[in-house]
PDB file of C-alpha atoms in Angstrom:
ATOM      1  CA  UNK I   4      -0.055  -0.020   0.043  1.00 75.00           C
ATOM      2  CA  UNK I   5       0.928   3.513  -0.637  1.00 88.00           C
ATOM      3  CA  UNK I   6       1.150   6.130   2.221  1.00 96.00           C
ATOM      4  CA  UNK I   7       2.514   9.487   2.828  1.00 97.00           C
ATOM      5  CA  UNK I   8       3.541   9.162   6.375  1.00 98.00           C
ATOM      6  CA  UNK I   9       4.078   5.470   6.858  1.00 98.00           C
ATOM      7  CA  UNK I  10       6.425   2.798   5.337  1.00 98.00           C
ATOM      8  CA  UNK I  11       4.948  -0.676   5.293  1.00 98.00           C
ATOM      9  CA  UNK I  12       6.554  -3.914   4.219  1.00 97.00           C
ATOM     10  CA  UNK I  13       6.443  -7.734   4.997  1.00 97.00           C
ATOM     11  CA  UNK I  14       9.245 -10.012   5.206  1.00 96.00           C
ATOM     12  CA  UNK I  15       9.501 -13.760   6.564  1.00 95.00           C
ATOM     13  CA  UNK I  16       6.113 -13.593   8.058  1.00 96.00           C
ATOM     14  CA  UNK I  17       6.615 -10.243   9.801  1.00 98.00           C
ATOM     15  CA  UNK I  18       4.913  -7.104   8.719  1.00 98.00           C
ATOM     16  CA  UNK I  19       6.810  -3.850   9.597  1.00 99.00           C
ATOM     17  CA  UNK I  20       5.188  -0.505  10.085  1.00 99.00           C
ATOM     18  CA  UNK I  21       7.601   2.636  10.220  1.00 98.00           C
ATOM     19  CA  UNK I  22       6.110   5.987  11.258  1.00 98.00           C
ATOM     20  CA  UNK I  23       7.816   8.365   8.941  1.00 98.00           C
ATOM     21  CA  UNK I  24       6.974  12.004   9.645  1.00 97.00           C
ATOM     22  CA  UNK I  25      10.334  13.397  10.775  1.00 96.00           C
ATOM     23  CA  UNK I  26      11.642  15.295  12.721  1.00 94.00           C
ATOM     24  CA  UNK I  27       9.328  14.026  15.617  1.00 96.00           C
ATOM     25  CA  UNK I  28       6.956  11.738  13.840  1.00 97.00           C
ATOM     26  CA  UNK I  29       4.129  13.530  15.552  1.00 96.00           C
ATOM     27  CA  UNK I  30       0.553  12.229  14.990  1.00 97.00           C
ATOM     28  CA  UNK I  31      -1.714  14.464  13.029  1.00 97.00           C
ATOM     29  CA  UNK I  32      -5.127  13.389  11.600  1.00 97.00           C
ATOM     30  CA  UNK I  33      -3.386  12.136   8.311  1.00 97.00           C
ATOM     31  CA  UNK I  34      -0.916   9.821  10.288  1.00 98.00           C
ATOM     32  CA  UNK I  35      -3.781   8.413  12.321  1.00 98.00           C
ATOM     33  CA  UNK I  36      -5.951   7.670   9.276  1.00 98.00           C
ATOM     34  CA  UNK I  37      -3.075   5.996   7.625  1.00 98.00           C
ATOM     35  CA  UNK I  38      -2.464   3.893  10.664  1.00 98.00           C
ATOM     36  CA  UNK I  39      -6.139   2.875  10.691  1.00 98.00           C
ATOM     37  CA  UNK I  40      -5.652   1.807   6.948  1.00 98.00           C
ATOM     38  CA  UNK I  41      -2.329  -0.027   7.657  1.00 98.00           C
ATOM     39  CA  UNK I  42      -3.988  -2.124  10.137  1.00 98.00           C
ATOM     40  CA  UNK I  43      -6.733  -3.271   7.973  1.00 98.00           C
ATOM     41  CA  UNK I  44      -4.118  -4.072   5.374  1.00 98.00           C
ATOM     42  CA  UNK I  45      -1.991  -6.161   7.779  1.00 98.00           C
ATOM     43  CA  UNK I  46      -5.052  -7.874   9.157  1.00 97.00           C
ATOM     44  CA  UNK I  47      -6.059  -9.195   5.626  1.00 97.00           C
ATOM     45  CA  UNK I  48      -2.374 -10.266   4.639  1.00 96.00           C
ATOM     46  CA  UNK I  49      -2.453 -13.956   5.309  1.00 94.00           C
ATOM     47  CA  UNK I  50       1.389 -14.162   5.150  1.00 95.00           C
ATOM     48  CA  UNK I  51       1.855 -11.571   7.876  1.00 98.00           C
ATOM     49  CA  UNK I  52       1.814 -13.339  11.261  1.00 98.00           C
ATOM     50  CA  UNK I  53       3.190 -10.652  13.438  1.00 99.00           C
ATOM     51  CA  UNK I  54       3.240  -6.959  13.087  1.00 99.00           C
ATOM     52  CA  UNK I  55       6.181  -4.689  14.289  1.00 99.00           C
ATOM     53  CA  UNK I  56       5.556  -0.883  14.676  1.00 99.00           C
ATOM     54  CA  UNK I  57       8.712   1.569  15.049  1.00 98.00           C
ATOM     55  CA  UNK I  58       9.526   5.226  14.220  1.00 98.00           C
ATOM     56  CA  UNK I  59      11.880   6.808  11.678  1.00 97.00           C
ATOM     57  CA  UNK I  60      15.221   8.058  12.889  1.00 94.00           C
ATOM     58  CA  UNK I  61      15.742   8.487  16.564  1.00 91.00           C
ATOM     59  CA  UNK I  62      12.014   9.014  17.444  1.00 95.00           C
ATOM     60  CA  UNK I  63       9.230   6.543  17.986  1.00 98.00           C
ATOM     61  CA  UNK I  64       6.471   8.956  18.093  1.00 98.00           C
ATOM     62  CA  UNK I  65       6.992  12.233  20.278  1.00 93.00           C
ATOM     63  CA  UNK I  66       3.322  12.943  20.656  1.00 91.00           C
ATOM     64  CA  UNK I  67       0.382  14.335  18.745  1.00 90.00           C
ATOM     65  CA  UNK I  68       0.758  17.327  16.477  1.00 92.00           C
ATOM     66  CA  UNK I  69       0.265  20.267  18.696  1.00 92.00           C
ATOM     67  CA  UNK I  70       0.306  22.741  15.864  1.00 91.00           C
ATOM     68  CA  UNK I  71      -2.953  21.016  14.409  1.00 93.00           C
ATOM     69  CA  UNK I  72      -4.557  20.674  17.859  1.00 93.00           C
ATOM     70  CA  UNK I  73      -4.332  24.406  18.751  1.00 92.00           C
ATOM     71  CA  UNK I  74      -7.232  25.409  16.466  1.00 91.00           C
ATOM     72  CA  UNK I  75      -9.378  22.445  17.463  1.00 96.00           C
ATOM     73  CA  UNK I  76     -13.095  23.132  18.539  1.00 97.00           C
ATOM     74  CA  UNK I  77     -14.529  20.729  21.161  1.00 97.00           C
ATOM     75  CA  UNK I  78     -16.265  18.893  18.232  1.00 98.00           C
ATOM     76  CA  UNK I  79     -13.145  18.599  16.195  1.00 97.00           C
ATOM     77  CA  UNK I  80     -11.146  17.532  19.371  1.00 97.00           C
ATOM     78  CA  UNK I  81     -13.724  14.691  19.856  1.00 98.00           C
ATOM     79  CA  UNK I  82     -13.486  13.630  16.280  1.00 98.00           C
ATOM     80  CA  UNK I  83      -9.752  13.458  16.520  1.00 97.00           C
ATOM     81  CA  UNK I  84      -9.742  11.403  19.634  1.00 98.00           C
ATOM     82  CA  UNK I  85     -12.334   8.983  17.988  1.00 98.00           C
ATOM     83  CA  UNK I  86     -10.031   8.588  15.087  1.00 98.00           C
ATOM     84  CA  UNK I  87      -7.186   7.784  17.297  1.00 98.00           C
ATOM     85  CA  UNK I  88      -9.126   5.450  19.393  1.00 98.00           C
ATOM     86  CA  UNK I  89     -10.400   3.467  16.084  1.00 98.00           C
ATOM     87  CA  UNK I  90      -6.878   3.058  14.884  1.00 98.00           C
ATOM     88  CA  UNK I  91      -5.207   2.140  18.187  1.00 99.00           C
ATOM     89  CA  UNK I  92      -8.129  -0.111  18.921  1.00 98.00           C
ATOM     90  CA  UNK I  93      -7.464  -1.939  15.680  1.00 98.00           C
ATOM     91  CA  UNK I  94      -3.910  -2.536  16.880  1.00 98.00           C
ATOM     92  CA  UNK I  95      -5.021  -3.738  20.141  1.00 98.00           C
ATOM     93  CA  UNK I  96      -7.808  -6.084  18.956  1.00 97.00           C
ATOM     94  CA  UNK I  97      -6.580  -7.437  15.650  1.00 97.00           C
ATOM     95  CA  UNK I  98      -5.915 -11.130  15.691  1.00 95.00           C
ATOM     96  CA  UNK I  99      -2.253 -10.990  15.073  1.00 98.00           C
ATOM     97  CA  UNK I 100       0.449  -9.906  17.733  1.00 99.00           C
ATOM     98  CA  UNK I 101       1.736  -6.283  17.425  1.00 99.00           C
ATOM     99  CA  UNK I 102       5.123  -5.485  18.976  1.00 99.00           C
ATOM    100  CA  UNK I 103       6.211  -2.014  19.466  1.00 99.00           C
ATOM    101  CA  UNK I 104       9.818  -1.243  18.832  1.00 99.00           C
ATOM    102  CA  UNK I 105      10.266   1.871  20.749  1.00 99.00           C
ATOM    103  CA  UNK I 106      13.383   3.269  19.287  1.00 97.00           C
ATOM    104  CA  UNK I 107      13.223   6.753  20.762  1.00 96.00           C
ATOM    105  CA  UNK I 108      10.918   9.232  22.505  1.00 97.00           C
ATOM    106  CA  UNK I 109       7.433   7.884  22.901  1.00 98.00           C
ATOM    107  CA  UNK I 110       5.368  10.717  24.563  1.00 98.00           C
ATOM    108  CA  UNK I 111       1.691  11.337  24.611  1.00 97.00           C
ATOM    109  CA  UNK I 112       0.299   9.756  21.486  1.00 97.00           C
ATOM    110  CA  UNK I 113       3.573   7.787  21.154  1.00 98.00           C
ATOM    111  CA  UNK I 114       3.064   6.256  24.531  1.00 98.00           C
ATOM    112  CA  UNK I 115      -0.576   5.339  23.674  1.00 98.00           C
ATOM    113  CA  UNK I 116       0.640   3.851  20.394  1.00 99.00           C
ATOM    114  CA  UNK I 117       3.098   1.612  22.294  1.00 99.00           C
ATOM    115  CA  UNK I 118       0.754   0.525  24.933  1.00 99.00           C
ATOM    116  CA  UNK I 119      -1.944  -0.385  22.325  1.00 99.00           C
ATOM    117  CA  UNK I 120       0.504  -2.958  21.049  1.00 99.00           C
ATOM    118  CA  UNK I 121       0.797  -6.327  22.774  1.00 99.00           C
ATOM    119  CA  UNK I 122       4.479  -6.252  23.489  1.00 99.00           C
ATOM    120  CA  UNK I 123       6.809  -3.332  24.000  1.00 99.00           C
ATOM    121  CA  UNK I 124      10.711  -3.484  23.454  1.00 99.00           C
ATOM    122  CA  UNK I 125      12.381  -0.345  24.503  1.00 99.00           C
ATOM    123  CA  UNK I 126      15.758   0.878  23.499  1.00 98.00           C
ATOM    124  CA  UNK I 127      17.796   1.856  26.635  1.00 98.00           C
ATOM    125  CA  UNK I 128      17.935   5.501  25.602  1.00 97.00           C
ATOM    126  CA  UNK I 129      14.197   5.870  25.445  1.00 98.00           C
ATOM    127  CA  UNK I 130      11.923   8.329  27.460  1.00 98.00           C
ATOM    128  CA  UNK I 131       8.263   7.483  27.679  1.00 98.00           C
ATOM    129  CA  UNK I 132       5.211   9.251  29.233  1.00 98.00           C
ATOM    130  CA  UNK I 133       2.068  10.954  29.020  1.00 98.00           C
ATOM    131  CA  UNK I 134       2.677  14.683  29.175  1.00 98.00           C
ATOM    132  CA  UNK I 135      -0.768  16.046  28.248  1.00 98.00           C
ATOM    133  CA  UNK I 136      -1.756  17.894  31.175  1.00 98.00           C
ATOM    134  CA  UNK I 137       1.259  20.151  30.769  1.00 97.00           C
ATOM    135  CA  UNK I 138      -0.768  21.410  27.788  1.00 96.00           C
ATOM    136  CA  UNK I 139      -3.992  21.481  29.596  1.00 97.00           C
ATOM    137  CA  UNK I 140      -5.203  18.296  28.143  1.00 97.00           C
ATOM    138  CA  UNK I 141      -5.548  14.559  28.887  1.00 98.00           C
ATOM    139  CA  UNK I 142      -4.457  11.490  26.916  1.00 98.00           C
ATOM    140  CA  UNK I 143      -7.134  11.179  24.212  1.00 97.00           C
ATOM    141  CA  UNK I 144      -5.991   8.022  22.305  1.00 98.00           C
ATOM    142  CA  UNK I 145      -6.822   5.597  25.092  1.00 98.00           C
ATOM    143  CA  UNK I 146      -3.957   6.435  27.618  1.00 98.00           C
ATOM    144  CA  UNK I 147      -6.172   6.779  30.711  1.00 98.00           C
ATOM    145  CA  UNK I 148      -7.714   3.365  30.119  1.00 98.00           C
ATOM    146  CA  UNK I 149      -4.688   1.095  28.827  1.00 98.00           C
ATOM    147  CA  UNK I 150      -1.949   2.545  30.965  1.00 98.00           C
ATOM    148  CA  UNK I 151      -4.052   1.825  34.261  1.00 98.00           C
ATOM    149  CA  UNK I 152      -4.682  -1.642  32.957  1.00 97.00           C
ATOM    150  CA  UNK I 153      -1.085  -2.193  32.030  1.00 98.00           C
ATOM    151  CA  UNK I 154       0.613  -0.772  35.200  1.00 98.00           C
ATOM    152  CA  UNK I 155      -2.145  -0.387  37.600  1.00 98.00           C
ATOM    153  CA  UNK I 156      -4.235   2.801  38.615  1.00 98.00           C
ATOM    154  CA  UNK I 157      -1.897   4.095  41.185  1.00 98.00           C
ATOM    155  CA  UNK I 158       1.118   4.460  38.870  1.00 98.00           C
ATOM    156  CA  UNK I 159      -0.790   5.342  35.937  1.00 99.00           C
ATOM    157  CA  UNK I 160      -2.253   8.282  37.770  1.00 99.00           C
ATOM    158  CA  UNK I 161       1.107   9.368  38.844  1.00 98.00           C
ATOM    159  CA  UNK I 162       2.528   9.188  35.354  1.00 98.00           C
ATOM    160  CA  UNK I 163      -0.404  11.026  33.993  1.00 99.00           C
ATOM    161  CA  UNK I 164      -1.095  13.641  36.497  1.00 99.00           C
ATOM    162  CA  UNK I 165       2.858  14.675  36.934  1.00 99.00           C
ATOM    163  CA  UNK I 166       3.263  14.444  33.322  1.00 98.00           C
ATOM    164  CA  UNK I 167       6.694  12.948  34.056  1.00 98.00           C
ATOM    165  CA  UNK I 168       8.574  11.036  31.098  1.00 98.00           C
ATOM    166  CA  UNK I 169      10.308   8.019  32.602  1.00 98.00           C
ATOM    167  CA  UNK I 170      13.425   6.246  31.273  1.00 98.00           C
ATOM    168  CA  UNK I 171      13.477   2.746  29.956  1.00 98.00           C
ATOM    169  CA  UNK I 172      14.812   1.228  33.173  1.00 98.00           C
ATOM    170  CA  UNK I 173      11.811   2.584  35.167  1.00 99.00           C
ATOM    171  CA  UNK I 174       9.536   1.517  32.460  1.00 99.00           C
ATOM    172  CA  UNK I 175      10.841  -2.018  32.641  1.00 99.00           C
ATOM    173  CA  UNK I 176      10.523  -1.885  36.573  1.00 99.00           C
ATOM    174  CA  UNK I 177       6.847  -0.912  36.486  1.00 98.00           C
ATOM    175  CA  UNK I 178       5.818  -3.262  33.717  1.00 98.00           C
ATOM    176  CA  UNK I 179       5.381  -0.778  30.950  1.00 99.00           C
ATOM    177  CA  UNK I 180       8.142  -2.335  28.974  1.00 99.00           C
ATOM    178  CA  UNK I 181       8.548  -6.065  28.261  1.00 99.00           C
ATOM    179  CA  UNK I 182      12.245  -5.546  27.548  1.00 98.00           C
ATOM    180  CA  UNK I 183      14.965  -3.138  27.422  1.00 99.00           C
ATOM    181  CA  UNK I 184      17.959  -3.572  25.099  1.00 99.00           C
ATOM    182  CA  UNK I 185      20.825  -1.515  23.845  1.00 98.00           C
ATOM    183  CA  UNK I 186      19.647   0.825  21.157  1.00 98.00           C
ATOM    184  CA  UNK I 187      21.934  -0.893  18.553  1.00 97.00           C
ATOM    185  CA  UNK I 188      20.279  -4.207  19.553  1.00 98.00           C
ATOM    186  CA  UNK I 189      16.732  -3.204  19.170  1.00 98.00           C
ATOM    187  CA  UNK I 190      15.876  -4.375  15.601  1.00 97.00           C
ATOM    188  CA  UNK I 191      17.881  -7.538  16.091  1.00 98.00           C
ATOM    189  CA  UNK I 192      15.916  -8.355  19.506  1.00 99.00           C
ATOM    190  CA  UNK I 193      12.504  -7.452  18.009  1.00 99.00           C
ATOM    191  CA  UNK I 194      13.121  -9.500  14.776  1.00 98.00           C
ATOM    192  CA  UNK I 195      14.140 -12.528  16.868  1.00 98.00           C
ATOM    193  CA  UNK I 196      11.092 -12.065  19.047  1.00 99.00           C
ATOM    194  CA  UNK I 197       8.664 -11.691  16.021  1.00 99.00           C
ATOM    195  CA  UNK I 198      10.251 -14.833  14.266  1.00 98.00           C
ATOM    196  CA  UNK I 199       9.815 -16.824  17.399  1.00 98.00           C
ATOM    197  CA  UNK I 200       6.009 -15.799  17.648  1.00 98.00           C
ATOM    198  CA  UNK I 201       5.482 -16.354  13.901  1.00 97.00           C
ATOM    199  CA  UNK I 202       6.920 -19.953  14.306  1.00 97.00           C
ATOM    200  CA  UNK I 203       4.140 -21.058  16.610  1.00 97.00           C
ATOM    201  CA  UNK I 204       0.651 -22.274  15.750  1.00 96.00           C
ATOM    202  CA  UNK I 205      -0.971 -19.450  13.999  1.00 95.00           C
ATOM    203  CA  UNK I 206      -4.574 -20.293  15.247  1.00 96.00           C
ATOM    204  CA  UNK I 207      -3.316 -20.867  18.655  1.00 97.00           C
ATOM    205  CA  UNK I 208      -1.456 -17.358  18.758  1.00 98.00           C
ATOM    206  CA  UNK I 209      -4.531 -15.659  17.636  1.00 97.00           C
ATOM    207  CA  UNK I 210      -6.924 -17.256  20.212  1.00 98.00           C
ATOM    208  CA  UNK I 211      -4.442 -16.798  22.943  1.00 98.00           C
ATOM    209  CA  UNK I 212      -4.360 -13.022  22.267  1.00 98.00           C
ATOM    210  CA  UNK I 213      -8.116 -12.944  22.039  1.00 98.00           C
ATOM    211  CA  UNK I 214      -8.507 -14.828  25.394  1.00 98.00           C
ATOM    212  CA  UNK I 215      -6.227 -12.392  27.160  1.00 98.00           C
ATOM    213  CA  UNK I 216      -7.910  -9.305  25.791  1.00 97.00           C
ATOM    214  CA  UNK I 217     -11.289 -10.632  26.662  1.00 96.00           C
ATOM    215  CA  UNK I 218     -10.164 -11.622  30.110  1.00 96.00           C
ATOM    216  CA  UNK I 219      -9.183  -7.893  30.756  1.00 94.00           C
ATOM    217  CA  UNK I 220     -12.731  -6.468  30.203  1.00 93.00           C
ATOM    218  CA  UNK I 221     -14.786  -9.344  31.914  1.00 96.00           C
ATOM    219  CA  UNK I 222     -14.878 -11.365  35.108  1.00 97.00           C
ATOM    220  CA  UNK I 223     -12.995 -14.499  35.807  1.00 97.00           C
ATOM    221  CA  UNK I 224     -15.891 -16.893  35.092  1.00 98.00           C
ATOM    222  CA  UNK I 225     -16.643 -15.379  31.680  1.00 97.00           C
ATOM    223  CA  UNK I 226     -13.038 -15.248  30.833  1.00 98.00           C
ATOM    224  CA  UNK I 227     -12.586 -18.919  31.762  1.00 98.00           C
ATOM    225  CA  UNK I 228     -15.703 -19.831  29.607  1.00 98.00           C
ATOM    226  CA  UNK I 229     -14.022 -17.971  26.734  1.00 97.00           C
ATOM    227  CA  UNK I 230     -10.811 -19.910  27.033  1.00 98.00           C
ATOM    228  CA  UNK I 231     -12.759 -23.326  27.293  1.00 98.00           C
ATOM    229  CA  UNK I 232     -14.438 -22.547  24.011  1.00 98.00           C
ATOM    230  CA  UNK I 233     -11.227 -21.266  22.451  1.00 98.00           C
ATOM    231  CA  UNK I 234      -9.429 -24.353  23.471  1.00 98.00           C
ATOM    232  CA  UNK I 235     -11.879 -26.479  21.640  1.00 98.00           C
ATOM    233  CA  UNK I 236     -11.779 -24.212  18.584  1.00 97.00           C
ATOM    234  CA  UNK I 237      -8.137 -25.285  18.335  1.00 97.00           C
ATOM    235  CA  UNK I 238      -9.163 -28.808  17.764  1.00 96.00           C
ATOM    236  CA  UNK I 239     -11.310 -27.921  14.886  1.00 96.00           C
ATOM    237  CA  UNK I 240      -8.126 -27.295  12.985  1.00 95.00           C
ATOM    238  CA  UNK I 241      -5.195 -29.472  12.078  1.00 94.00           C
ATOM    239  CA  UNK I 242      -2.765 -27.568  14.125  1.00 95.00           C
ATOM    240  CA  UNK I 243      -2.687 -29.641  17.367  1.00 95.00           C
ATOM    241  CA  UNK I 244      -2.200 -32.810  15.297  1.00 94.00           C
ATOM    242  CA  UNK I 245       0.740 -31.201  13.598  1.00 95.00           C
ATOM    243  CA  UNK I 246       2.219 -29.532  16.691  1.00 96.00           C
ATOM    244  CA  UNK I 247       2.012 -32.687  18.709  1.00 94.00           C
ATOM    245  CA  UNK I 248       3.419 -34.948  15.971  1.00 94.00           C
ATOM    246  CA  UNK I 249       6.241 -32.543  15.639  1.00 94.00           C
ATOM    247  CA  UNK I 250       6.984 -32.418  19.156  1.00 95.00           C
ATOM    248  CA  UNK I 251       7.118 -36.212  19.412  1.00 95.00           C
ATOM    249  CA  UNK I 252       9.345 -36.579  16.495  1.00 95.00           C
ATOM    250  CA  UNK I 253      11.497 -33.670  17.442  1.00 93.00           C
ATOM    251  CA  UNK I 254      10.806 -31.967  14.149  1.00 92.00           C
ATOM    252  CA  UNK I 255       9.730 -28.349  13.417  1.00 93.00           C
ATOM    253  CA  UNK I 256       6.040 -28.151  12.692  1.00 94.00           C
ATOM    254  CA  UNK I 257       4.872 -27.283   9.220  1.00 90.00           C
ATOM    255  CA  UNK I 258       1.943 -25.147  10.060  1.00 92.00           C
ATOM    256  CA  UNK I 259       1.134 -24.449   6.355  1.00 87.00           C
ATOM    257  CA  UNK I 260       0.055 -28.153   6.240  1.00 86.00           C
ATOM    258  CA  UNK I 261      -2.941 -27.256   8.270  1.00 83.00           C
ATOM    259  CA  UNK I 262      -4.474 -25.404   5.240  1.00 82.00           C
ATOM    260  CA  UNK I 263      -4.123 -28.215   2.961  1.00 73.00           C
TER     261      UNK I 263
END
């Protein structure tokens, strides 16, 4: 697909999405709409099993485009937030894992983009946070909701209300980051992680993500019921037979055979 502010490609089962609006990779309306379209495209590409999102240069995404927002009316602000929620919601809910390779500053909308992803790998040079209250605003792309679910309400309130940007080590300590690696090892680490996930049973990976997501928004009994049904769905495919046979024979499973 052709985009003005994104670069997308796919290779070896991995879909790569680069936010390419230097110098800050700020999110304006056009970038948000392109993210929405890109998620639709990745969702329908059968040979893409995992998606990685990163930023151009030394930035991940340094926030929303403040210059664009200064002229918003209340209605325009709501529309902008709705577009962001729609795009980031597609990242969170798509049936393929999405990894944020956070290569630089991830502030405001950049932090919200990262926490919409399933896994976050941060370069050790990263600063991440939600500084919106410095501008008389609140996070508008899901930050107040996803951050609290990820790190707990107390830490989320501290980060959002103080507007502090934290370093990668602190992000790892509070559970905001899954891994922190040297900046020059970020691509290698994320590629290795994406390939590992892509090597697993594709239906199982999709269902596992769906079960975890649903469990965050329901009670334990309903979550367990959904898991039971999803476990049964696994056996409606050939993947369990392929996976167990490969395990017993000490071979790598050929998941493509499940489609034959």
